[in-house]
Coordinates of N, CA and C in Angstrom, one line a residue:
M1 N 73.0 -69.9 124.5 CA 72.6 -69.9 123.1 C 73.7 -70.4 122.3
K2 N 73.5 -71.3 121.4 CA 74.5 -71.8 120.5 C 74.5 -71.2 119.2
A3 N 75.6 -71.1 118.6 CA 75.7 -70.4 117.2 C 74.9 -71.3 116.2
E4 N 74.2 -70.6 115.3 CA 73.5 -71.4 114.3 C 74.3 -71.4 112.9
S5 N 75.4 -70.7 112.9 CA 76.3 -70.8 111.6 C 77.7 -70.6 111.9
K6 N 78.6 -71.0 111.0 CA 80.0 -70.7 111.2 C 80.3 -69.2 111.3
A7 N 79.6 -68.5 110.4 CA 79.7 -67.0 110.5 C 79.4 -66.4 111.9
Q8 N 78.3 -66.9 112.4 CA 77.8 -66.3 113.7 C 78.9 -66.8 114.8
Q9 N 79.4 -68.0 114.7 CA 80.4 -68.5 115.7 C 81.6 -67.7 115.6
K10 N 82.1 -67.3 114.4 CA 83.2 -66.5 114.2 C 83.1 -65.1 114.8
A11 N 81.9 -64.5 114.5 CA 81.6 -63.1 114.9 C 81.6 -63.1 116.5
A12 N 81.0 -64.2 117.0 CA 81.0 -64.2 118.5 C 82.4 -64.4 119.1
G13 N 83.3 -65.0 118.4 CA 84.7 -65.1 118.9 C 85.4 -63.8 118.8
A14 N 85.1 -63.1 117.7 CA 85.8 -61.7 117.6 C 85.3 -60.8 118.6
A15 N 84.0 -60.8 119.0 CA 83.4 -60.0 120.0 C 83.9 -60.4 121.4
L16 N 84.0 -61.7 121.6 CA 84.6 -62.2 122.9 C 86.0 -61.7 123.1
S17 N 86.8 -61.8 122.0 CA 88.2 -61.3 122.1 C 88.2 -59.8 122.5
A18 N 87.3 -59.0 122.0 CA 87.3 -57.6 122.3 C 86.9 -57.4 123.7
K19 N 85.9 -58.1 124.2 CA 85.3 -58.1 125.6 C 86.5 -58.4 126.6
R20 N 87.4 -59.3 126.2 CA 88.4 -59.7 127.1 C 89.6 -58.7 126.9
G21 N 89.6 -57.7 126.0 CA 90.7 -56.8 125.8 C 91.9 -57.4 125.0
E22 N 91.6 -58.5 124.4 CA 92.6 -59.1 123.5 C 92.8 -58.4 122.1
T23 N 91.6 -57.8 121.6 CA 91.7 -57.1 120.4 C 91.0 -55.8 120.7
K24 N 91.1 -54.8 119.7 CA 90.5 -53.5 119.9 C 89.0 -53.6 119.5
V25 N 88.3 -52.8 120.3 CA 86.8 -52.8 120.0 C 86.6 -52.1 118.7
G26 N 87.4 -51.1 118.3 CA 87.3 -50.4 117.1 C 87.6 -51.2 115.9
D27 N 88.2 -52.4 116.0 CA 88.4 -53.3 114.9 C 87.2 -54.1 114.6
L28 N 86.2 -54.2 115.4 CA 84.9 -54.9 115.2 C 84.1 -54.2 114.2
Q29 N 83.4 -55.0 113.4 CA 82.4 -54.4 112.5 C 81.2 -55.4 112.2
G30 N 80.2 -54.9 111.8 CA 79.0 -55.7 111.5 C 78.5 -56.4 112.8
A31 N 78.2 -57.7 112.6 CA 77.6 -58.6 113.6 C 78.4 -58.6 114.9
S32 N 79.8 -58.7 114.7 CA 80.6 -58.8 115.9 C 80.5 -57.6 116.8
K33 N 80.4 -56.4 116.2 CA 80.2 -55.2 116.9 C 78.8 -55.2 117.6
D34 N 77.7 -55.6 117.0 CA 76.4 -55.7 117.6 C 76.5 -56.7 118.8
M35 N 77.1 -57.8 118.6 CA 77.2 -58.8 119.7 C 78.0 -58.2 120.8
Y36 N 79.1 -57.5 120.6 CA 79.9 -56.9 121.6 C 79.0 -56.0 122.5
D37 N 78.2 -55.2 121.9 CA 77.4 -54.2 122.6 C 76.2 -54.9 123.3
S38 N 75.6 -56.0 122.8 CA 74.5 -56.5 123.3 C 74.5 -57.8 124.2
M39 N 75.7 -58.5 124.2 CA 75.8 -59.7 124.8 C 76.9 -59.7 125.9
S40 N 76.6 -60.5 127.0 CA 77.6 -60.6 128.1 C 78.8 -61.5 127.6
E41 N 79.9 -61.4 128.3 CA 81.0 -62.3 128.1 C 80.7 -63.8 128.1
D42 N 79.8 -64.1 129.1 CA 79.4 -65.6 129.2 C 78.6 -66.0 128.0
E43 N 77.7 -65.1 127.5 CA 76.9 -65.5 126.4 C 77.8 -65.6 125.1
L44 N 78.7 -64.7 125.0 CA 79.6 -64.8 123.8 C 80.4 -66.0 123.9
E45 N 80.9 -66.3 125.1 CA 81.8 -67.6 125.2 C 80.9 -68.8 124.8
E46 N 79.8 -68.8 125.2 CA 78.9 -70.0 124.9 C 78.8 -70.2 123.4
M47 N 78.4 -69.0 122.8 CA 78.3 -69.1 121.3 C 79.5 -69.3 120.6
A48 N 80.6 -68.8 121.0 CA 81.9 -68.9 120.3 C 82.4 -70.3 120.5
S49 N 82.1 -71.0 121.6 CA 82.5 -72.4 121.8 C 81.7 -73.4 121.1
T50 N 80.7 -73.1 120.4 CA 79.8 -74.1 119.6 C 80.7 -74.8 118.7
D51 N 80.5 -76.2 118.7 CA 81.3 -77.0 117.7 C 80.7 -76.7 116.3
H52 N 81.6 -76.2 115.5 CA 81.3 -75.7 114.2 C 81.3 -76.8 113.1
D53 N 81.6 -78.0 113.4 CA 81.7 -79.0 112.3 C 80.4 -79.3 111.5
D54 N 79.3 -79.2 112.3 CA 78.0 -79.5 111.6 C 77.2 -78.2 111.3
L55 N 77.9 -77.0 111.4 CA 77.1 -75.8 111.1 C 77.3 -75.4 109.6
P56 N 76.2 -74.8 109.1 CA 76.3 -74.2 107.7 C 77.2 -73.0 107.8
E57 N 77.7 -72.7 106.6 CA 78.5 -71.4 106.6 C 77.8 -70.1 107.0
T58 N 76.6 -70.0 106.5 CA 75.7 -69.0 107.0 C 74.3 -69.4 107.2
K59 N 73.5 -68.7 108.0 CA 72.2 -69.0 108.4 C 71.3 -68.6 107.2
D60 N 70.4 -69.4 106.9 CA 69.4 -69.1 105.7 C 68.5 -68.0 106.2

């Protein structure tokens, strides 16, 4: 699944960082916390790696 906005891509990156133990899970909030709880590391990696040049800031 590819990110549909820059905000979604950024949230996936934060959740992925926590999954890998690079940041604290307690530091997550909002969408990134939900993504951490509901998505696998592979899913998060795919979403976080989406090229964000052509993405809108937020999804309508």
